Amino acid sequence: METRTAGEGRIIVAGYAYKFNARSQNLGGFKETILEGAGRDAIERDDIRALVNHDPNLILGRNRAGTLRLAEDSTGLEYEIDVDERQSYVRDLLISLERGDVTQSSFGFSVLPNGEDWTRDEDDFPLRSIRAMSLFDVSPVTYPAYLSSESKVDKRAIDYAASLVSEARQAAPRILADVEGDALRMRARILNLRG
């Protein structure tokens, strides 16, 4: 998972909700793995939300609103959320991401009919392999079922502000004062998010 600034001060939270062929923790008598392509149809078909810790009261984005983008690549289910800092819980989440307190992701789903296979792993423990699912949500979470859900925090907004200053010095010296002011205000705003 990472956060980054994407033009016009937009902040994006991104990560992998799941990685293919990774094993979950013990889910109460079985483990689980997601097979490549399991969520491909769901991305197009389902109305999926991005939530904080699967809490429907803390919505970050939605695919049908265009504020959540999802794609299965060769690694797993990648997501990007355009978050809105006007929401207090978004500010809290950004602080937790930056501090490294929230570092992983999860997903809410249901298995489609005939969308699973049951076997046993190398320790003779029950293993469910998911081939087809419906998706409800993706979430930055405190406690993931899959420890392998990739999560990195890459707070690039301060570097972005500094790069604006550098580009302005090279390209347009006469507008440097305005750009420096904007960059310093952006930097101050980001530092305020840090607490």
PDB file of C-alpha atoms in Angstrom:
ATOM      1  CA  MET A   1       0.000   0.000   0.000  1.00  0.00           C
ATOM      2  CA  GLU A   2       1.259   3.482  -0.691  1.00  0.00           C
ATOM      3  CA  THR A   3       0.090   7.049  -0.690  1.00  0.00           C
ATOM      4  CA  ARG A   4       1.103   9.541  -3.344  1.00  0.00           C
ATOM      5  CA  THR A   5       0.194  12.918  -4.719  1.00  0.00           C
ATOM      6  CA  ALA A   6      -1.151  12.917  -8.267  1.00  0.00           C
ATOM      7  CA  GLY A   7      -1.422  16.376  -9.766  1.00  0.00           C
ATOM      8  CA  GLU A   8      -3.599  19.182  -8.461  1.00  0.00           C
ATOM      9  CA  GLY A   9      -2.902  18.033  -4.895  1.00  0.00           C
ATOM     10  CA  ARG A  10      -4.867  14.771  -5.256  1.00  0.00           C
ATOM     11  CA  ILE A  11      -3.775  12.053  -2.853  1.00  0.00           C
ATOM     12  CA  ILE A  12      -4.035   8.410  -3.890  1.00  0.00           C
ATOM     13  CA  VAL A  13      -3.927   5.399  -1.561  1.00  0.00           C
ATOM     14  CA  ALA A  14      -2.867   2.277  -3.448  1.00  0.00           C
ATOM     15  CA  GLY A  15      -2.012  -1.320  -2.709  1.00  0.00           C
ATOM     16  CA  TYR A  16      -2.737  -4.991  -3.335  1.00  0.00           C
ATOM     17  CA  ALA A  17      -5.885  -6.387  -1.729  1.00  0.00           C
ATOM     18  CA  TYR A  18      -4.583  -9.892  -2.427  1.00  0.00           C
ATOM     19  CA  LYS A  19      -1.703 -11.610  -4.162  1.00  0.00           C
ATOM     20  CA  PHE A  20      -2.210 -14.720  -6.256  1.00  0.00           C
ATOM     21  CA  ASN A  21      -1.255 -18.087  -4.785  1.00  0.00           C
ATOM     22  CA  ALA A  22      -0.381 -16.603  -1.371  1.00  0.00           C
ATOM     23  CA  ARG A  23      -1.719 -18.471   1.659  1.00  0.00           C
ATOM     24  CA  SER A  24      -4.004 -16.891   4.211  1.00  0.00           C
ATOM     25  CA  GLN A  25      -3.625 -17.364   7.924  1.00  0.00           C
ATOM     26  CA  ASN A  26      -5.693 -20.089   9.580  1.00  0.00           C
ATOM     27  CA  LEU A  27      -9.288 -18.983   8.985  1.00  0.00           C
ATOM     28  CA  GLY A  28     -10.823 -21.294  11.561  1.00  0.00           C
ATOM     29  CA  GLY A  29      -9.860 -24.764  10.419  1.00  0.00           C
ATOM     30  CA  PHE A  30      -8.690 -24.059   6.880  1.00  0.00           C
ATOM     31  CA  LYS A  31      -6.415 -21.816   4.869  1.00  0.00           C
ATOM     32  CA  GLU A  32      -7.178 -20.137   1.594  1.00  0.00           C
ATOM     33  CA  THR A  33      -5.468 -18.996  -1.593  1.00  0.00           C
ATOM     34  CA  ILE A  34      -6.659 -16.857  -4.492  1.00  0.00           C
ATOM     35  CA  LEU A  35      -5.965 -18.156  -7.997  1.00  0.00           C
ATOM     36  CA  GLU A  36      -5.061 -15.923 -10.933  1.00  0.00           C
ATOM     37  CA  GLY A  37      -8.149 -14.415 -12.552  1.00  0.00           C
ATOM     38  CA  ALA A  38     -10.471 -15.107  -9.591  1.00  0.00           C
ATOM     39  CA  GLY A  39     -11.638 -11.492  -9.379  1.00  0.00           C
ATOM     40  CA  ARG A  40     -11.279 -10.430 -13.018  1.00  0.00           C
ATOM     41  CA  ASP A  41     -15.001 -10.595 -13.852  1.00  0.00           C
ATOM     42  CA  ALA A  42     -15.974  -9.090 -10.493  1.00  0.00           C
ATOM     43  CA  ILE A  43     -14.003  -5.929 -11.269  1.00  0.00           C
ATOM     44  CA  GLU A  44     -16.249  -5.261 -14.251  1.00  0.00           C
ATOM     45  CA  ARG A  45     -19.484  -6.636 -12.806  1.00  0.00           C
ATOM     46  CA  ASP A  46     -19.612  -5.676  -9.113  1.00  0.00           C
ATOM     47  CA  ASP A  47     -20.233  -2.400  -7.283  1.00  0.00           C
ATOM     48  CA  ILE A  48     -17.103  -2.331  -5.106  1.00  0.00           C
ATOM     49  CA  ARG A  49     -16.257   0.070  -2.304  1.00  0.00           C
ATOM     50  CA  ALA A  50     -12.968   0.996  -0.680  1.00  0.00           C
ATOM     51  CA  LEU A  51     -13.368   1.103   3.099  1.00  0.00           C
ATOM     52  CA  VAL A  52     -11.215   1.541   6.189  1.00  0.00           C
ATOM     53  CA  ASN A  53     -11.011  -1.819   8.008  1.00  0.00           C
ATOM     54  CA  HIS A  54     -14.099  -3.102   6.122  1.00  0.00           C
ATOM     55  CA  ASP A  55     -16.236  -0.505   7.958  1.00  0.00           C
ATOM     56  CA  PRO A  56     -19.103   0.651   5.677  1.00  0.00           C
ATOM     57  CA  ASN A  57     -19.279   3.902   7.659  1.00  0.00           C
ATOM     58  CA  LEU A  58     -15.734   4.783   6.552  1.00  0.00           C
ATOM     59  CA  ILE A  59     -15.967   4.813   2.758  1.00  0.00           C
ATOM     60  CA  LEU A  60     -12.893   5.960   0.851  1.00  0.00           C
ATOM     61  CA  GLY A  61     -14.036   5.387  -2.729  1.00  0.00           C
ATOM     62  CA  ARG A  62     -16.236   3.385  -5.080  1.00  0.00           C
ATOM     63  CA  ASN A  63     -15.535   1.897  -8.483  1.00  0.00           C
ATOM     64  CA  ARG A  64     -18.859   3.048  -9.956  1.00  0.00           C
ATOM     65  CA  ALA A  65     -18.133   6.621  -8.819  1.00  0.00           C
ATOM     66  CA  GLY A  66     -14.695   6.535 -10.447  1.00  0.00           C
ATOM     67  CA  THR A  67     -12.915   7.173  -7.129  1.00  0.00           C
ATOM     68  CA  LEU A  68     -11.696   3.549  -6.908  1.00  0.00           C
ATOM     69  CA  ARG A  69      -9.791   1.806  -9.667  1.00  0.00           C
ATOM     70  CA  LEU A  70      -9.135  -1.942  -9.632  1.00  0.00           C
ATOM     71  CA  ALA A  71      -7.114  -4.253 -11.855  1.00  0.00           C
ATOM     72  CA  GLU A  72      -5.777  -7.773 -11.685  1.00  0.00           C
ATOM     73  CA  ASP A  73      -2.183  -7.886 -12.886  1.00  0.00           C
ATOM     74  CA  SER A  74       0.320 -10.741 -12.718  1.00  0.00           C
ATOM     75  CA  THR A  75       0.736 -10.195  -8.957  1.00  0.00           C
ATOM     76  CA  GLY A  76      -2.843  -9.894  -7.711  1.00  0.00           C
ATOM     77  CA  LEU A  77      -5.643  -7.370  -7.231  1.00  0.00           C
ATOM     78  CA  GLU A  78      -4.203  -3.871  -7.356  1.00  0.00           C
ATOM     79  CA  TYR A  79      -6.280  -0.890  -6.277  1.00  0.00           C
ATOM     80  CA  GLU A  80      -6.014   2.909  -6.317  1.00  0.00           C
ATOM     81  CA  ILE A  81      -8.298   5.187  -4.325  1.00  0.00           C
ATOM     82  CA  ASP A  82      -8.658   8.949  -4.802  1.00  0.00           C
ATOM     83  CA  VAL A  83      -9.072   9.951  -1.154  1.00  0.00           C
ATOM     84  CA  ASP A  84     -10.570  13.225   0.077  1.00  0.00           C
ATOM     85  CA  GLU A  85      -8.750  14.933   2.942  1.00  0.00           C
ATOM     86  CA  ARG A  86     -11.911  16.800   3.915  1.00  0.00           C
ATOM     87  CA  GLN A  87     -13.023  13.555   5.582  1.00  0.00           C
ATOM     88  CA  SER A  88     -11.568  13.305   9.089  1.00  0.00           C
ATOM     89  CA  TYR A  89     -11.113   9.531   8.876  1.00  0.00           C
ATOM     90  CA  VAL A  90      -9.105   9.978   5.658  1.00  0.00           C
ATOM     91  CA  ARG A  91      -6.717  12.292   7.498  1.00  0.00           C
ATOM     92  CA  ASP A  92      -6.478   9.728  10.309  1.00  0.00           C
ATOM     93  CA  LEU A  93      -5.788   6.940   7.784  1.00  0.00           C
ATOM     94  CA  LEU A  94      -3.077   8.976   6.029  1.00  0.00           C
ATOM     95  CA  ILE A  95      -1.351   9.552   9.358  1.00  0.00           C
ATOM     96  CA  SER A  96      -1.556   5.821  10.191  1.00  0.00           C
ATOM     97  CA  LEU A  97      -0.182   4.894   6.757  1.00  0.00           C
ATOM     98  CA  GLU A  98       2.662   7.355   6.989  1.00  0.00           C
ATOM     99  CA  ARG A  99       3.619   6.218  10.493  1.00  0.00           C
ATOM    100  CA  GLY A 100       3.504   2.568   9.444  1.00  0.00           C
ATOM    101  CA  ASP A 101       0.697   1.718  11.864  1.00  0.00           C
ATOM    102  CA  VAL A 102      -1.533   0.468   9.020  1.00  0.00           C
ATOM    103  CA  THR A 103       0.521  -1.479   6.505  1.00  0.00           C
ATOM    104  CA  GLN A 104      -1.658  -4.113   4.870  1.00  0.00           C
ATOM    105  CA  SER A 105      -4.836  -4.603   2.867  1.00  0.00           C
ATOM    106  CA  SER A 106      -7.786  -6.939   2.676  1.00  0.00           C
ATOM    107  CA  PHE A 107     -10.886  -7.620   0.595  1.00  0.00           C
ATOM    108  CA  GLY A 108     -14.517  -8.580   1.188  1.00  0.00           C
ATOM    109  CA  PHE A 109     -15.909 -11.254  -1.140  1.00  0.00           C
ATOM    110  CA  SER A 110     -18.171 -14.232  -1.607  1.00  0.00           C
ATOM    111  CA  VAL A 111     -17.312 -17.336  -3.600  1.00  0.00           C
ATOM    112  CA  LEU A 112     -19.390 -17.929  -6.726  1.00  0.00           C
ATOM    113  CA  PRO A 113     -21.038 -21.348  -7.279  1.00  0.00           C
ATOM    114  CA  ASN A 114     -18.365 -23.841  -8.348  1.00  0.00           C
ATOM    115  CA  GLY A 115     -15.767 -21.136  -7.758  1.00  0.00           C
ATOM    116  CA  GLU A 116     -13.651 -23.050  -5.240  1.00  0.00           C
ATOM    117  CA  ASP A 117     -11.615 -26.216  -4.927  1.00  0.00           C
ATOM    118  CA  TRP A 118     -10.733 -27.984  -1.683  1.00  0.00           C
ATOM    119  CA  THR A 119      -7.437 -29.846  -1.216  1.00  0.00           C
ATOM    120  CA  ARG A 120      -4.891 -30.283   1.563  1.00  0.00           C
ATOM    121  CA  ASP A 121      -1.607 -28.424   1.876  1.00  0.00           C
ATOM    122  CA  GLU A 122       1.823 -29.932   2.551  1.00  0.00           C
ATOM    123  CA  ASP A 123       0.950 -30.135   6.286  1.00  0.00           C
ATOM    124  CA  ASP A 124      -2.318 -31.979   5.496  1.00  0.00           C
ATOM    125  CA  PHE A 125      -4.293 -28.868   6.476  1.00  0.00           C
ATOM    126  CA  PRO A 126      -7.495 -28.047   4.526  1.00  0.00           C
ATOM    127  CA  LEU A 127      -6.842 -25.536   1.738  1.00  0.00           C
ATOM    128  CA  ARG A 128      -9.528 -23.693  -0.217  1.00  0.00           C
ATOM    129  CA  SER A 129      -8.485 -22.344  -3.630  1.00  0.00           C
ATOM    130  CA  ILE A 130     -10.724 -19.548  -4.942  1.00  0.00           C
ATOM    131  CA  ARG A 131     -11.279 -19.539  -8.720  1.00  0.00           C
ATOM    132  CA  ALA A 132     -14.261 -17.146  -9.022  1.00  0.00           C
ATOM    133  CA  MET A 133     -15.736 -14.591  -6.636  1.00  0.00           C
ATOM    134  CA  SER A 134     -17.895 -11.532  -6.167  1.00  0.00           C
ATOM    135  CA  LEU A 135     -16.111  -8.559  -4.593  1.00  0.00           C
ATOM    136  CA  PHE A 136     -17.696  -6.195  -2.070  1.00  0.00           C
ATOM    137  CA  ASP A 137     -14.793  -4.095  -0.880  1.00  0.00           C
ATOM    138  CA  VAL A 138     -11.063  -3.523  -0.639  1.00  0.00           C
ATOM    139  CA  SER A 139      -9.688  -2.073   2.569  1.00  0.00           C
ATOM    140  CA  PRO A 140      -6.509  -0.847   4.183  1.00  0.00           C
ATOM    141  CA  VAL A 141      -6.648  -2.890   7.405  1.00  0.00           C
ATOM    142  CA  THR A 142      -5.038  -3.381  10.782  1.00  0.00           C
ATOM    143  CA  TYR A 143      -5.390  -7.189  10.811  1.00  0.00           C
ATOM    144  CA  PRO A 144      -5.362  -8.878   7.369  1.00  0.00           C
ATOM    145  CA  ALA A 145      -6.247 -12.511   6.687  1.00  0.00           C
ATOM    146  CA  TYR A 146      -3.417 -12.550   4.139  1.00  0.00           C
ATOM    147  CA  LEU A 147      -0.141 -11.362   5.637  1.00  0.00           C
ATOM    148  CA  SER A 148       1.315 -11.145   2.122  1.00  0.00           C
ATOM    149  CA  SER A 149      -0.971  -8.273   1.079  1.00  0.00           C
ATOM    150  CA  GLU A 150       1.709  -5.863  -0.049  1.00  0.00           C
ATOM    151  CA  SER A 151       1.885  -2.613   1.775  1.00  0.00           C
ATOM    152  CA  LYS A 152       4.352   0.173   1.436  1.00  0.00           C
ATOM    153  CA  VAL A 153       3.958   3.745   2.524  1.00  0.00           C
ATOM    154  CA  ASP A 154       5.522   6.156   0.096  1.00  0.00           C
ATOM    155  CA  LYS A 155       4.552   9.679   1.123  1.00  0.00           C
ATOM    156  CA  ARG A 156       5.719  11.614  -1.948  1.00  0.00           C
ATOM    157  CA  ALA A 157       3.819  14.851  -1.456  1.00  0.00           C
ATOM    158  CA  ILE A 158       6.694  16.691   0.226  1.00  0.00           C
ATOM    159  CA  ASP A 159       9.073  15.656  -2.567  1.00  0.00           C
ATOM    160  CA  TYR A 160       6.450  16.747  -5.084  1.00  0.00           C
ATOM    161  CA  ALA A 161       6.314  20.206  -3.506  1.00  0.00           C
ATOM    162  CA  ALA A 162      10.111  20.463  -3.632  1.00  0.00           C
ATOM    163  CA  SER A 163      10.146  19.389  -7.299  1.00  0.00           C
ATOM    164  CA  LEU A 164       7.692  22.187  -8.132  1.00  0.00           C
ATOM    165  CA  VAL A 165      10.129  24.696  -6.685  1.00  0.00           C
ATOM    166  CA  SER A 166      13.050  23.211  -8.647  1.00  0.00           C
ATOM    167  CA  GLU A 167      11.150  23.184 -11.959  1.00  0.00           C
ATOM    168  CA  ALA A 168      10.009  26.757 -11.446  1.00  0.00           C
ATOM    169  CA  ARG A 169      13.586  27.926 -10.832  1.00  0.00           C
ATOM    170  CA  GLN A 170      14.704  26.355 -14.110  1.00  0.00           C
ATOM    171  CA  ALA A 171      11.737  27.158 -16.341  1.00  0.00           C
ATOM    172  CA  ALA A 172      10.273  30.437 -15.161  1.00  0.00           C
ATOM    173  CA  PRO A 173      12.237  32.561 -12.700  1.00  0.00           C
ATOM    174  CA  ARG A 174       9.654  35.360 -12.794  1.00  0.00           C
ATOM    175  CA  ILE A 175       6.940  33.159 -11.269  1.00  0.00           C
ATOM    176  CA  LEU A 176       9.219  31.571  -8.681  1.00  0.00           C
ATOM    177  CA  ALA A 177       7.787  33.515  -5.743  1.00  0.00           C
ATOM    178  CA  ASP A 178       4.229  32.336  -6.499  1.00  0.00           C
ATOM    179  CA  VAL A 179       5.243  28.710  -6.949  1.00  0.00           C
ATOM    180  CA  GLU A 180       7.413  28.726  -3.803  1.00  0.00           C
ATOM    181  CA  GLY A 181       4.485  30.109  -1.850  1.00  0.00           C
ATOM    182  CA  ASP A 182       2.172  27.413  -3.185  1.00  0.00           C
ATOM    183  CA  ALA A 183       4.734  24.692  -2.523  1.00  0.00           C
ATOM    184  CA  LEU A 184       5.369  25.897   1.017  1.00  0.00           C
ATOM    185  CA  ARG A 185       1.636  26.014   1.740  1.00  0.00           C
ATOM    186  CA  MET A 186       1.272  22.463   0.316  1.00  0.00           C
ATOM    187  CA  ARG A 187       4.231  21.292   2.393  1.00  0.00           C
ATOM    188  CA  ALA A 188       2.785  22.898   5.538  1.00  0.00           C
ATOM    189  CA  ARG A 189      -0.552  21.206   4.874  1.00  0.00           C
ATOM    190  CA  ILE A 190       1.129  17.823   4.482  1.00  0.00           C
ATOM    191  CA  LEU A 191       3.200  18.311   7.621  1.00  0.00           C
ATOM    192  CA  ASN A 192      -0.006  19.172   9.471  1.00  0.00           C
ATOM    193  CA  LEU A 193      -1.366  15.779   8.378  1.00  0.00           C
ATOM    194  CA  ARG A 194       1.636  14.184  10.020  1.00  0.00           C
ATOM    195  CA  GLY A 195       0.492  15.636  13.337  1.00  0.00           C
TER     196      GLY A 195
END
